[in-house]
PDB file of C-alpha atoms in Angstrom:
ATOM      1  CA  MET A  24      44.012 -86.963  61.034  1.00 67.00           C
ATOM      2  CA  GLU A  25      44.817 -88.027  64.364  1.00 70.00           C
ATOM      3  CA  ALA A  26      43.205 -85.029  66.191  1.00 80.00           C
ATOM      4  CA  VAL A  27      39.899 -85.611  64.914  1.00 93.00           C
ATOM      5  CA  ARG A  28      40.163 -89.423  65.267  1.00 92.00           C
ATOM      6  CA  ASP A  29      37.022 -90.125  67.934  1.00 94.00           C
ATOM      7  CA  LYS A  30      35.753 -86.474  67.952  1.00 97.00           C
ATOM      8  CA  ALA A  31      31.701 -85.770  68.174  1.00 98.00           C
ATOM      9  CA  VAL A  32      31.080 -83.899  65.251  1.00 98.00           C
ATOM     10  CA  VAL A  33      28.073 -82.661  63.523  1.00 98.00           C
ATOM     11  CA  VAL A  34      27.171 -81.759  59.957  1.00 98.00           C
ATOM     12  CA  THR A  35      23.959 -80.059  58.871  1.00 98.00           C
ATOM     13  CA  GLY A  36      22.498 -79.926  55.269  1.00 97.00           C
ATOM     14  CA  ALA A  37      24.033 -83.271  55.314  1.00 97.00           C
ATOM     15  CA  GLY A  38      21.531 -85.239  53.342  1.00 96.00           C
ATOM     16  CA  GLY A  39      23.614 -84.560  50.394  1.00 95.00           C
ATOM     17  CA  GLY A  40      26.046 -82.258  48.718  1.00 95.00           C
ATOM     18  CA  ILE A  41      28.788 -81.008  50.807  1.00 96.00           C
ATOM     19  CA  GLY A  42      27.425 -82.175  53.258  1.00 97.00           C
ATOM     20  CA  ALA A  43      27.203 -85.337  52.710  1.00 97.00           C
ATOM     21  CA  ALA A  44      30.682 -85.491  51.783  1.00 97.00           C
ATOM     22  CA  LEU A  45      31.940 -83.776  54.878  1.00 98.00           C
ATOM     23  CA  ALA A  46      30.192 -86.262  57.114  1.00 98.00           C
ATOM     24  CA  ARG A  47      31.966 -88.653  54.773  1.00 98.00           C
ATOM     25  CA  ARG A  48      35.668 -87.397  55.262  1.00 98.00           C
ATOM     26  CA  PHE A  49      35.169 -87.423  58.813  1.00 98.00           C
ATOM     27  CA  ALA A  50      33.631 -90.740  59.274  1.00 98.00           C
ATOM     28  CA  ALA A  51      36.696 -92.519  57.357  1.00 97.00           C
ATOM     29  CA  VAL A  52      39.270 -90.593  59.868  1.00 97.00           C
ATOM     30  CA  GLY A  53      37.622 -92.321  62.791  1.00 97.00           C
ATOM     31  CA  ALA A  54      35.136 -89.278  63.892  1.00 98.00           C
ATOM     32  CA  ARG A  55      31.592 -90.226  65.329  1.00 98.00           C
ATOM     33  CA  VAL A  56      29.533 -88.568  63.408  1.00 98.00           C
ATOM     34  CA  VAL A  57      25.555 -86.228  63.307  1.00 98.00           C
ATOM     35  CA  VAL A  58      23.996 -86.413  60.189  1.00 98.00           C
ATOM     36  CA  ASN A  59      21.726 -83.750  59.991  1.00 98.00           C
ATOM     37  CA  ASP A  60      19.011 -82.252  57.353  1.00 97.00           C
ATOM     38  CA  LEU A  61      15.708 -81.365  57.317  1.00 95.00           C
ATOM     39  CA  ASP A  62      14.825 -84.374  54.833  1.00 96.00           C
ATOM     40  CA  LYS A  63      14.741 -87.488  57.601  1.00 97.00           C
ATOM     41  CA  ALA A  64      14.962 -90.035  54.870  1.00 98.00           C
ATOM     42  CA  LYS A  65      17.984 -88.309  53.418  1.00 97.00           C
ATOM     43  CA  ALA A  66      19.913 -87.798  56.830  1.00 98.00           C
ATOM     44  CA  GLU A  67      19.202 -91.732  57.377  1.00 98.00           C
ATOM     45  CA  ARG A  68      20.449 -93.045  54.222  1.00 97.00           C
ATOM     46  CA  THR A  69      24.212 -91.012  54.525  1.00 98.00           C
ATOM     47  CA  ALA A  70      24.318 -92.041  58.344  1.00 98.00           C
ATOM     48  CA  ALA A  71      23.375 -95.577  57.540  1.00 98.00           C
ATOM     49  CA  GLU A  72      26.061 -95.450  54.558  1.00 97.00           C
ATOM     50  CA  ILE A  73      28.958 -94.235  56.680  1.00 98.00           C
ATOM     51  CA  GLY A  74      27.719 -95.351  60.277  1.00 98.00           C
ATOM     52  CA  ALA A  75      26.788 -92.457  61.588  1.00 98.00           C
ATOM     53  CA  PHE A  76      23.891 -91.216  63.767  1.00 98.00           C
ATOM     54  CA  ALA A  77      20.682 -89.166  62.052  1.00 98.00           C
ATOM     55  CA  VAL A  78      19.360 -86.422  63.344  1.00 98.00           C
ATOM     56  CA  ALA A  79      16.410 -84.911  61.194  1.00 97.00           C
ATOM     57  CA  GLY A  80      14.901 -81.286  61.698  1.00 95.00           C
ATOM     58  CA  ASP A  81      15.956 -77.874  61.484  1.00 94.00           C
ATOM     59  CA  ALA A  82      19.396 -77.401  61.818  1.00 94.00           C
ATOM     60  CA  SER A  83      18.379 -74.178  63.634  1.00 90.00           C
ATOM     61  CA  GLY A  84      17.930 -76.012  66.863  1.00 95.00           C
ATOM     62  CA  ILE A  85      20.028 -79.247  66.526  1.00 96.00           C
ATOM     63  CA  VAL A  86      22.656 -79.134  69.294  1.00 97.00           C
ATOM     64  CA  PRO A  87      20.818 -80.552  72.202  1.00 97.00           C
ATOM     65  CA  ALA A  88      19.770 -83.354  70.269  1.00 97.00           C
ATOM     66  CA  ALA A  89      22.960 -84.087  68.355  1.00 98.00           C
ATOM     67  CA  ARG A  90      24.908 -83.553  72.200  1.00 97.00           C
ATOM     68  CA  GLU A  91      22.406 -86.207  73.227  1.00 97.00           C
ATOM     69  CA  ALA A  92      23.095 -88.518  70.520  1.00 97.00           C
ATOM     70  CA  LEU A  93      26.929 -88.478  70.822  1.00 97.00           C
ATOM     71  CA  GLY A  94      27.168 -88.810  74.616  1.00 96.00           C
ATOM     72  CA  GLY A  95      26.453 -85.407  75.751  1.00 96.00           C
ATOM     73  CA  ALA A  96      29.380 -82.996  74.035  1.00 96.00           C
ATOM     74  CA  ILE A  97      29.950 -81.752  70.441  1.00 98.00           C
ATOM     75  CA  ASP A  98      33.439 -81.137  69.531  1.00 98.00           C
ATOM     76  CA  ILE A  99      33.157 -80.214  66.012  1.00 98.00           C
ATOM     77  CA  PHE A 100      30.126 -78.625  64.212  1.00 98.00           C
ATOM     78  CA  CYS A 101      29.691 -78.079  60.458  1.00 98.00           C
ATOM     79  CA  ALA A 102      27.203 -75.336  59.930  1.00 98.00           C
ATOM     80  CA  ASN A 103      26.627 -76.421  56.538  1.00 97.00           C
ATOM     81  CA  ALA A 104      22.681 -75.979  55.746  1.00 96.00           C
ATOM     82  CA  GLY A 105      21.730 -73.411  53.222  1.00 95.00           C
ATOM     83  CA  VAL A 106      19.318 -72.153  50.932  1.00 94.00           C
ATOM     84  CA  GLY A 107      20.075 -70.649  47.299  1.00 90.00           C
ATOM     85  CA  THR A 108      17.513 -68.157  47.121  1.00 90.00           C
ATOM     86  CA  GLY A 109      17.822 -65.786  43.737  1.00 91.00           C
ATOM     87  CA  GLY A 110      16.042 -62.635  43.183  1.00 94.00           C
ATOM     88  CA  GLY A 111      16.993 -59.053  44.121  1.00 95.00           C
ATOM     89  CA  PRO A 112      15.126 -56.459  45.940  1.00 95.00           C
ATOM     90  CA  GLU A 113      11.392 -57.581  44.416  1.00 96.00           C
ATOM     91  CA  ALA A 114      12.269 -61.068  46.219  1.00 96.00           C
ATOM     92  CA  SER A 115       9.369 -62.096  48.733  1.00 97.00           C
ATOM     93  CA  GLU A 116       9.475 -61.204  52.268  1.00 97.00           C
ATOM     94  CA  GLU A 117       9.223 -64.534  52.875  1.00 97.00           C
ATOM     95  CA  ASP A 118      12.677 -65.373  50.481  1.00 97.00           C
ATOM     96  CA  TRP A 119      14.995 -62.305  52.562  1.00 97.00           C
ATOM     97  CA  THR A 120      13.609 -64.307  55.234  1.00 97.00           C
ATOM     98  CA  LEU A 121      14.080 -67.621  54.824  1.00 97.00           C
ATOM     99  CA  ALA A 122      17.838 -66.728  53.282  1.00 97.00           C
ATOM    100  CA  TRP A 123      18.847 -65.069  56.500  1.00 97.00           C
ATOM    101  CA  ASP A 124      17.493 -67.721  58.807  1.00 97.00           C
ATOM    102  CA  VAL A 125      18.989 -70.431  57.312  1.00 97.00           C
ATOM    103  CA  ASN A 126      22.187 -68.999  56.153  1.00 98.00           C
ATOM    104  CA  VAL A 127      23.061 -66.692  59.589  1.00 98.00           C
ATOM    105  CA  MET A 128      20.947 -67.314  62.159  1.00 98.00           C
ATOM    106  CA  ALA A 129      20.945 -71.075  62.068  1.00 97.00           C
ATOM    107  CA  HIS A 130      25.157 -70.359  62.747  1.00 98.00           C
ATOM    108  CA  VAL A 131      24.423 -67.651  65.188  1.00 98.00           C
ATOM    109  CA  ARG A 132      22.735 -69.839  67.216  1.00 98.00           C
ATOM    110  CA  ALA A 133      24.567 -73.144  67.109  1.00 98.00           C
ATOM    111  CA  ALA A 134      27.499 -71.117  68.106  1.00 98.00           C
ATOM    112  CA  ARG A 135      25.492 -69.299  71.211  1.00 98.00           C
ATOM    113  CA  ALA A 136      24.456 -73.343  72.084  1.00 98.00           C
ATOM    114  CA  LEU A 137      27.667 -74.321  71.606  1.00 98.00           C
ATOM    115  CA  LEU A 138      30.206 -71.632  72.404  1.00 98.00           C
ATOM    116  CA  PRO A 139      29.489 -72.018  76.199  1.00 98.00           C
ATOM    117  CA  GLU A 140      30.701 -75.723  76.756  1.00 96.00           C
ATOM    118  CA  TRP A 141      33.652 -74.830  74.564  1.00 98.00           C
ATOM    119  CA  LEU A 142      34.433 -71.668  76.385  1.00 98.00           C
ATOM    120  CA  GLU A 143      34.364 -73.646  79.599  1.00 98.00           C
ATOM    121  CA  ARG A 144      36.823 -76.566  78.703  1.00 97.00           C
ATOM    122  CA  GLY A 145      38.992 -74.331  76.647  1.00 98.00           C
ATOM    123  CA  SER A 146      38.722 -76.223  73.024  1.00 97.00           C
ATOM    124  CA  GLY A 147      36.304 -76.775  69.629  1.00 97.00           C
ATOM    125  CA  ARG A 148      36.130 -76.403  66.187  1.00 98.00           C
ATOM    126  CA  PHE A 149      33.324 -74.365  64.430  1.00 98.00           C
ATOM    127  CA  VAL A 150      33.251 -75.120  60.628  1.00 98.00           C
ATOM    128  CA  SER A 151      30.938 -72.310  57.887  1.00 98.00           C
ATOM    129  CA  THR A 152      30.162 -73.334  54.489  1.00 98.00           C
ATOM    130  CA  VAL A 153      30.194 -70.017  53.438  1.00 97.00           C
ATOM    131  CA  SER A 154      30.895 -69.719  49.526  1.00 96.00           C
ATOM    132  CA  ALA A 155      32.813 -67.620  47.286  1.00 95.00           C
ATOM    133  CA  ALA A 156      29.587 -65.167  47.388  1.00 95.00           C
ATOM    134  CA  GLY A 157      30.230 -64.546  51.027  1.00 97.00           C
ATOM    135  CA  LEU A 158      33.858 -62.966  49.713  1.00 97.00           C
ATOM    136  CA  LEU A 159      32.347 -61.623  46.387  1.00 96.00           C
ATOM    137  CA  THR A 160      29.201 -61.513  45.481  1.00 94.00           C
ATOM    138  CA  MET A 161      26.717 -63.496  43.377  1.00 91.00           C
ATOM    139  CA  VAL A 162      24.317 -62.450  39.968  1.00 92.00           C
ATOM    140  CA  ALA A 163      21.009 -62.609  40.210  1.00 91.00           C
ATOM    141  CA  ALA A 164      21.039 -63.932  43.768  1.00 93.00           C
ATOM    142  CA  ALA A 165      20.758 -61.112  46.278  1.00 96.00           C
ATOM    143  CA  PRO A 166      19.323 -62.647  49.224  1.00 97.00           C
ATOM    144  CA  TYR A 167      21.555 -65.501  48.633  1.00 96.00           C
ATOM    145  CA  SER A 168      24.922 -62.979  48.323  1.00 96.00           C
ATOM    146  CA  VAL A 169      23.880 -60.667  51.000  1.00 98.00           C
ATOM    147  CA  THR A 170      23.548 -63.496  53.856  1.00 98.00           C
ATOM    148  CA  LYS A 171      26.359 -65.196  52.526  1.00 98.00           C
ATOM    149  CA  HIS A 172      28.119 -62.188  53.618  1.00 98.00           C
ATOM    150  CA  GLY A 173      26.657 -61.813  56.630  1.00 98.00           C
ATOM    151  CA  ALA A 174      27.406 -65.866  57.220  1.00 98.00           C
ATOM    152  CA  TYR A 175      31.197 -65.183  56.666  1.00 98.00           C
ATOM    153  CA  ALA A 176      30.993 -61.905  58.856  1.00 98.00           C
ATOM    154  CA  PHE A 177      29.971 -64.239  61.838  1.00 98.00           C
ATOM    155  CA  ALA A 178      32.872 -66.593  61.187  1.00 98.00           C
ATOM    156  CA  GLU A 179      35.132 -64.189  60.874  1.00 98.00           C
ATOM    157  CA  TRP A 180      34.231 -62.769  64.207  1.00 98.00           C
ATOM    158  CA  LEU A 181      33.640 -65.808  65.810  1.00 98.00           C
ATOM    159  CA  SER A 182      37.604 -66.263  64.936  1.00 98.00           C
ATOM    160  CA  LEU A 183      39.002 -63.063  66.651  1.00 98.00           C
ATOM    161  CA  THR A 184      36.915 -63.087  69.521  1.00 98.00           C
ATOM    162  CA  TYR A 185      37.582 -66.400  70.505  1.00 98.00           C
ATOM    163  CA  ARG A 186      40.604 -68.411  68.916  1.00 98.00           C
ATOM    164  CA  HIS A 187      43.394 -67.182  71.839  1.00 98.00           C
ATOM    165  CA  ARG A 188      40.566 -68.999  73.607  1.00 98.00           C
ATOM    166  CA  GLY A 189      41.084 -72.734  72.038  1.00 97.00           C
ATOM    167  CA  ILE A 190      38.439 -71.965  69.299  1.00 98.00           C
ATOM    168  CA  ASP A 191      39.038 -72.886  65.700  1.00 98.00           C
ATOM    169  CA  VAL A 192      36.755 -71.168  63.291  1.00 98.00           C
ATOM    170  CA  HIS A 193      36.928 -71.873  59.313  1.00 98.00           C
ATOM    171  CA  ALA A 194      35.053 -70.474  56.803  1.00 98.00           C
ATOM    172  CA  ILE A 195      34.389 -72.488  53.529  1.00 98.00           C
ATOM    173  CA  CYS A 196      34.055 -70.597  50.483  1.00 97.00           C
ATOM    174  CA  PRO A 197      33.904 -72.830  47.362  1.00 95.00           C
ATOM    175  CA  GLN A 198      32.347 -71.182  43.937  1.00 92.00           C
ATOM    176  CA  GLY A 199      30.418 -73.598  41.872  1.00 88.00           C
ATOM    177  CA  VAL A 200      29.866 -77.280  43.388  1.00 91.00           C
ATOM    178  CA  ARG A 201      28.368 -80.442  41.509  1.00 86.00           C
ATOM    179  CA  THR A 202      25.504 -80.929  43.896  1.00 75.00           C
ATOM    180  CA  ASP A 203      21.575 -80.120  43.406  1.00 68.00           C
ATOM    181  CA  MET A 204      22.167 -76.669  44.206  1.00 65.00           C
ATOM    182  CA  LEU A 205      24.119 -75.407  41.690  1.00 56.00           C
ATOM    183  CA  ALA A 206      22.034 -77.360  39.019  1.00 58.00           C
ATOM    184  CA  ALA A 207      18.402 -75.803  40.528  1.00 55.00           C
ATOM    185  CA  THR A 208      20.791 -72.366  39.268  1.00 53.00           C
ATOM    186  CA  GLY A 209      20.051 -72.368  35.825  1.00 58.00           C
ATOM    187  CA  ALA A 210      21.552 -70.314  33.396  1.00 60.00           C
ATOM    188  CA  VAL A 211      22.927 -68.299  36.572  1.00 62.00           C
ATOM    189  CA  GLY A 212      24.810 -71.529  37.130  1.00 58.00           C
ATOM    190  CA  ASP A 213      25.760 -72.022  33.699  1.00 64.00           C
ATOM    191  CA  LEU A 214      27.460 -69.245  33.382  1.00 62.00           C
ATOM    192  CA  VAL A 215      29.277 -68.414  36.380  1.00 58.00           C
ATOM    193  CA  ARG A 216      30.110 -71.495  38.442  1.00 56.00           C
ATOM    194  CA  THR A 217      29.531 -74.968  36.637  1.00 61.00           C
ATOM    195  CA  PRO A 218      32.462 -74.242  33.876  1.00 71.00           C
ATOM    196  CA  THR A 219      35.035 -74.787  37.022  1.00 81.00           C
ATOM    197  CA  ALA A 220      32.879 -76.461  39.780  1.00 88.00           C
ATOM    198  CA  VAL A 221      34.675 -78.992  41.517  1.00 93.00           C
ATOM    199  CA  GLU A 222      32.775 -82.313  43.631  1.00 93.00           C
ATOM    200  CA  PRO A 223      32.088 -82.154  46.744  1.00 95.00           C
ATOM    201  CA  GLU A 224      34.302 -84.128  48.252  1.00 97.00           C
ATOM    202  CA  ASP A 225      36.869 -81.509  46.946  1.00 96.00           C
ATOM    203  CA  VAL A 226      35.620 -79.422  49.718  1.00 97.00           C
ATOM    204  CA  ALA A 227      36.260 -81.906  52.401  1.00 97.00           C
ATOM    205  CA  GLU A 228      39.716 -82.383  51.070  1.00 97.00           C
ATOM    206  CA  ALA A 229      40.439 -78.402  50.861  1.00 98.00           C
ATOM    207  CA  LEU A 230      38.832 -77.875  54.640  1.00 98.00           C
ATOM    208  CA  PHE A 231      40.809 -81.637  56.030  1.00 98.00           C
ATOM    209  CA  ALA A 232      44.129 -79.157  54.425  1.00 97.00           C
ATOM    210  CA  ALA A 233      43.349 -76.115  56.007  1.00 97.00           C
ATOM    211  CA  MET A 234      42.544 -77.755  59.499  1.00 97.00           C
ATOM    212  CA  ALA A 235      45.810 -79.602  59.356  1.00 96.00           C
ATOM    213  CA  GLU A 236      47.568 -75.964  58.790  1.00 96.00           C
ATOM    214  CA  GLY A 237      45.555 -74.312  61.088  1.00 96.00           C
ATOM    215  CA  ARG A 238      43.536 -71.513  58.086  1.00 98.00           C
ATOM    216  CA  PHE A 239      40.908 -69.799  58.438  1.00 98.00           C
ATOM    217  CA  LEU A 240      39.656 -69.695  55.123  1.00 98.00           C
ATOM    218  CA  VAL A 241      38.964 -72.465  53.011  1.00 98.00           C
ATOM    219  CA  LEU A 242      39.353 -71.818  48.661  1.00 98.00           C
ATOM    220  CA  PRO A 243      38.527 -74.835  47.244  1.00 97.00           C
ATOM    221  CA  HIS A 244      38.826 -73.013  44.140  1.00 96.00           C
ATOM    222  CA  PRO A 245      42.252 -70.955  45.046  1.00 95.00           C
ATOM    223  CA  GLU A 246      41.166 -68.187  42.371  1.00 95.00           C
ATOM    224  CA  VAL A 247      38.874 -66.504  44.732  1.00 96.00           C
ATOM    225  CA  GLY A 248      41.639 -65.354  47.034  1.00 96.00           C
ATOM    226  CA  GLY A 249      43.276 -63.407  43.664  1.00 96.00           C
ATOM    227  CA  TYR A 250      39.121 -62.342  43.203  1.00 95.00           C
ATOM    228  CA  TYR A 251      38.840 -61.046  46.718  1.00 97.00           C
ATOM    229  CA  ALA A 252      41.638 -59.135  46.988  1.00 97.00           C
ATOM    230  CA  THR A 253      41.048 -56.934  43.496  1.00 96.00           C
ATOM    231  CA  ARG A 254      37.521 -56.311  45.410  1.00 96.00           C
ATOM    232  CA  ALA A 255      39.473 -54.985  48.281  1.00 97.00           C
ATOM    233  CA  ALA A 256      42.140 -53.011  46.316  1.00 98.00           C
ATOM    234  CA  GLU A 257      40.107 -52.392  43.168  1.00 98.00           C
ATOM    235  CA  PRO A 258      36.806 -52.106  43.759  1.00 97.00           C
ATOM    236  CA  ASP A 259      35.439 -50.234  40.451  1.00 97.00           C
ATOM    237  CA  ARG A 260      37.543 -52.820  38.336  1.00 96.00           C
ATOM    238  CA  TRP A 261      35.977 -55.656  39.952  1.00 95.00           C
ATOM    239  CA  LEU A 262      32.667 -54.148  40.077  1.00 96.00           C
ATOM    240  CA  ALA A 263      32.863 -53.610  36.053  1.00 96.00           C
ATOM    241  CA  GLY A 264      33.998 -56.896  35.580  1.00 94.00           C
ATOM    242  CA  MET A 265      30.695 -57.970  37.865  1.00 93.00           C
ATOM    243  CA  ASN A 266      28.294 -56.029  35.896  1.00 95.00           C
ATOM    244  CA  HIS A 267      29.912 -57.540  32.625  1.00 93.00           C
ATOM    245  CA  LEU A 268      28.845 -61.096  34.055  1.00 90.00           C
ATOM    246  CA  GLN A 269      25.225 -59.345  34.820  1.00 92.00           C
ATOM    247  CA  GLN A 270      25.196 -58.306  31.149  1.00 92.00           C
ATOM    248  CA  LYS A 271      26.234 -61.477  29.717  1.00 89.00           C
ATOM    249  CA  LEU A 272      23.493 -63.222  31.745  1.00 87.00           C
ATOM    250  CA  GLU A 273      21.037 -60.661  30.364  1.00 88.00           C
ATOM    251  CA  GLN A 274      21.432 -61.368  27.044  1.00 86.00           C
ATOM    252  CA  THR A 275      21.561 -65.366  28.059  1.00 80.00           C
ATOM    253  CA  GLU A 276      17.936 -65.011  29.495  1.00 74.00           C
ATOM    254  CA  GLY A 277      17.273 -62.922  26.087  1.00 68.00           C
ATOM    255  CA  ARG A 278      17.374 -65.555  23.884  1.00 48.00           C
ATOM    256  CA  ALA A 279      15.978 -68.381  26.208  1.00 43.00           C
TER     257      ALA A 279
END
């Protein structure tokens, strides 16, 4: 895409998985990329592979260092870092706080740092890696589901507030993606996500298609759009179906 060539791009959580695939895809079309990850070695490995800059550290505060590495400006920011915290109300305060901080507030902090520059020049692109859980929900993972709903709501708010001022926003909402995070979900992932899982590169391609078409919502699994429509129009039917999944999960765990 000519529109991306020579653009200054930041991808958080890019030491592997979806983030690394996004970084590779942007670099492949000539963008200048900062690879961010909490794990310095992973960030440096991905950056070396694609000729990018590695800026390790907490994604919440990455904008100043990334801007400096890219020569003073950021054109595209991919808020991709996330945590897949499981459990329900019984999950610890620390788990709920971590999920909220990484899955939502890191996006808010990045936008707070980026928007003055973008609004002044009338252009900028914010990409939020959400999850199908942000449109729907995820069994056995209340902190993840609730905070991914928050991430989606924030991306939606950014788009409706600033699109007339040149700010493009995209929300990526895949189901299962073959990453370490999916592998760590155990029985839940096996039941819900793994059967239709796609590769991280498929997610990157879906984003580029959405950018070319000017679409907010990025659905690497197109069927999620149908589930989302059912959830809105027939909530009891949708909840009954999700409860059926919950029962199957309980049966599976009971046999383990």
